[in-house]
PDB file of C-alpha atoms in Angstrom:
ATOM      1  CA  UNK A1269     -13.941-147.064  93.308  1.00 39.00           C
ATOM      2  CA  UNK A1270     -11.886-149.161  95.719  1.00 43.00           C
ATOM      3  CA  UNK A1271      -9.068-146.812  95.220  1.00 46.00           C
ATOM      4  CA  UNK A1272      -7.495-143.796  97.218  1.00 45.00           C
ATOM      5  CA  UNK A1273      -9.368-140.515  96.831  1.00 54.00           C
ATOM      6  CA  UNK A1274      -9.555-137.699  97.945  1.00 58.00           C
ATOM      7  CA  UNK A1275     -13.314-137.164 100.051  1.00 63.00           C
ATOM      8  CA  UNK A1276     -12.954-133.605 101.346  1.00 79.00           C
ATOM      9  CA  UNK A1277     -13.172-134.814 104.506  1.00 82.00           C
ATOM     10  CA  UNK A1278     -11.198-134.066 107.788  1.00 83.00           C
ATOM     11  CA  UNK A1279     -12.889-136.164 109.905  1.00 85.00           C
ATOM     12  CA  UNK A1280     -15.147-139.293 109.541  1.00 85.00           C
ATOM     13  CA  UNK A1281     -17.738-140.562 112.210  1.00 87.00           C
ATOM     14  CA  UNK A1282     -19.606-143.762 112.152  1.00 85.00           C
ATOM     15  CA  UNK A1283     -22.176-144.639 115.052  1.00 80.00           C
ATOM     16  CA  UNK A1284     -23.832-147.838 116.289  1.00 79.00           C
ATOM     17  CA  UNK A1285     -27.594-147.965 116.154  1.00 77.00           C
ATOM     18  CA  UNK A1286     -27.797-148.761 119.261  1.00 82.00           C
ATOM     19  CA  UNK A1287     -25.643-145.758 120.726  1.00 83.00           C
ATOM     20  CA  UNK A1288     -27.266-143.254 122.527  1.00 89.00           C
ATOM     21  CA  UNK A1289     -27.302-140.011 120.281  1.00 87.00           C
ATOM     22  CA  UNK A1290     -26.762-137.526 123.201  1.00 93.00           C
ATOM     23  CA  UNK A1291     -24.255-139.590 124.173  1.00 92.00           C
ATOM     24  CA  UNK A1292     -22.545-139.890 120.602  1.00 89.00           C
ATOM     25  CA  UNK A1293     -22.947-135.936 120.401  1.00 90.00           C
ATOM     26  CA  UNK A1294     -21.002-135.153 123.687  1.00 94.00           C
ATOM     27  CA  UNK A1295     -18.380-137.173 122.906  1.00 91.00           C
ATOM     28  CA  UNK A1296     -17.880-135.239 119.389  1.00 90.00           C
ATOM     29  CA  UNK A1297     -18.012-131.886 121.141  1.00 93.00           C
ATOM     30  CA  UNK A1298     -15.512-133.356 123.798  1.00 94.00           C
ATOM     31  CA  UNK A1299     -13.126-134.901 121.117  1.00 89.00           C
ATOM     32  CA  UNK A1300     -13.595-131.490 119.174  1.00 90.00           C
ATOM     33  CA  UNK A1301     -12.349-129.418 121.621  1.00 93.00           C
ATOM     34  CA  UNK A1302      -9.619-131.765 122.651  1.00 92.00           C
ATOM     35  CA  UNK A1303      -7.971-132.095 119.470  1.00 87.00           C
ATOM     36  CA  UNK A1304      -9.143-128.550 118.248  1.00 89.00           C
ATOM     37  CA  UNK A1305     -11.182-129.547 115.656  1.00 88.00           C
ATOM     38  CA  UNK A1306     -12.891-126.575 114.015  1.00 88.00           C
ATOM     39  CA  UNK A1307     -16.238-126.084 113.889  1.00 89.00           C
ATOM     40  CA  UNK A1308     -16.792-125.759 110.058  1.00 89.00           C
ATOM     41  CA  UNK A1309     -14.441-129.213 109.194  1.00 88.00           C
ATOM     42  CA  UNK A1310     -15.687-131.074 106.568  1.00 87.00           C
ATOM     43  CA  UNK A1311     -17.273-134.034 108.011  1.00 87.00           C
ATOM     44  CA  UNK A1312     -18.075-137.508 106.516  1.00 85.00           C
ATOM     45  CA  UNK A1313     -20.883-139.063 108.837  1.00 86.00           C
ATOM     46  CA  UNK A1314     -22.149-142.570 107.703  1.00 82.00           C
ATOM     47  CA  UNK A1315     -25.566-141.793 108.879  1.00 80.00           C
ATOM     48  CA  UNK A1316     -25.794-138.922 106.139  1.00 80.00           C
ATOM     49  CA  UNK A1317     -23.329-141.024 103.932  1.00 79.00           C
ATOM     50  CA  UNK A1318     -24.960-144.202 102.988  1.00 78.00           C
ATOM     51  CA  UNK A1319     -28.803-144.571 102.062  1.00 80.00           C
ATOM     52  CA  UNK A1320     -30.400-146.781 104.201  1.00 76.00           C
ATOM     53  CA  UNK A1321     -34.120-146.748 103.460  1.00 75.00           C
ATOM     54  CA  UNK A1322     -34.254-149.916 102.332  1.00 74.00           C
ATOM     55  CA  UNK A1323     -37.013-148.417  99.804  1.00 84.00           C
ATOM     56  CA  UNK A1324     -35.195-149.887  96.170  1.00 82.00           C
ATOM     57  CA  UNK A1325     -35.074-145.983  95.045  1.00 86.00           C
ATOM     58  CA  UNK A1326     -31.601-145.976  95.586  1.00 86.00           C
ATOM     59  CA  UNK A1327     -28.389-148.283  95.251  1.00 88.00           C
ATOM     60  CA  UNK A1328     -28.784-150.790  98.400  1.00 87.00           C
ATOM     61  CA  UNK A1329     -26.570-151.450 101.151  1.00 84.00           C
ATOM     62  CA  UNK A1330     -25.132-154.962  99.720  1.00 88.00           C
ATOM     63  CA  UNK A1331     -24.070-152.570  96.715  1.00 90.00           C
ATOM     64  CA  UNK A1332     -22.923-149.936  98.718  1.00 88.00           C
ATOM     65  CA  UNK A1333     -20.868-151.731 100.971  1.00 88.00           C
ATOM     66  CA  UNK A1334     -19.395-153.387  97.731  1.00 92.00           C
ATOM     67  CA  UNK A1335     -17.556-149.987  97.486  1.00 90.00           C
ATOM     68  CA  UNK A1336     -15.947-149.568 100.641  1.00 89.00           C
ATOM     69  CA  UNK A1337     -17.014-146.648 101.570  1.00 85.00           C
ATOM     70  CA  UNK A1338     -15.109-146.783 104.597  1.00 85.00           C
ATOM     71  CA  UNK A1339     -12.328-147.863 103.928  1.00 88.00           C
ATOM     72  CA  UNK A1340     -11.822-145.098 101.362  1.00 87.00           C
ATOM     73  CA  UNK A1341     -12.463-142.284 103.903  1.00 85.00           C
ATOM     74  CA  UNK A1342     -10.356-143.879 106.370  1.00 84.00           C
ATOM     75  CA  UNK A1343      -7.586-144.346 103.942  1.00 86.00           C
ATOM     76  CA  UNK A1344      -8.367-140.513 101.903  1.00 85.00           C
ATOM     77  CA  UNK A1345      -5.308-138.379 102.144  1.00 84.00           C
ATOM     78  CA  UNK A1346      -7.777-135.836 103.465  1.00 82.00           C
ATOM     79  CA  UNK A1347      -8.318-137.822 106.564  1.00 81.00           C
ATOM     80  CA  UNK A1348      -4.923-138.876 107.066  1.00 80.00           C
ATOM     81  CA  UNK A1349      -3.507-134.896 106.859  1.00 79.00           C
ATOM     82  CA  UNK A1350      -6.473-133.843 109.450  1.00 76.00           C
ATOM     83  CA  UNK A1351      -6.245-133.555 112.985  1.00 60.00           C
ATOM     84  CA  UNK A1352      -9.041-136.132 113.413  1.00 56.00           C
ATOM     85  CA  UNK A1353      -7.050-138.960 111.221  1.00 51.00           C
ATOM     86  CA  UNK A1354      -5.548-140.598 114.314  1.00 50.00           C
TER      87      UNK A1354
END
């Protein structure tokens, strides 16, 4: 929508393909217990949050990316009232 919204979310991750997943995972578990995020916090993850397949069976990533879906979990009230919206 391009708009504000709430997602639900308390905590958004985004990766790099070229990140090493153990690596990525540690980190999460370390920044978890840091800030005392709780295990069962709704979590928007972009690898489960954008289809990728590249298959035409669903909306591509031009058209996706066309709706910020970033920038409307980073700016989500949701996000900004969790512990994880630093």
């Amino acid at each position: 929508t391009g708009g504000r919204q709430d997602t639900g979310a308390g905590l958004m991750l985004s990766h790099s393909w070229s990140e090493d997943v153990e690596e990525f995972l540690s980190a999460i578990k370390e920044q978890q217990a840091e800030l005392g995020i709780e295990d069962d916090t709704m979590t928007w993850f972009c690898v489960f949050s954008n289809y990728q397949s590249g298959d035409d069976a669903g909306p591509s990533i031009k058209h996706q990316l066309e709706l910020e879906p970033f920038k409307v979990v980073i700016e989500s009230e949701d996000i900004k009232k969790s512990k994880a919206g630093l």
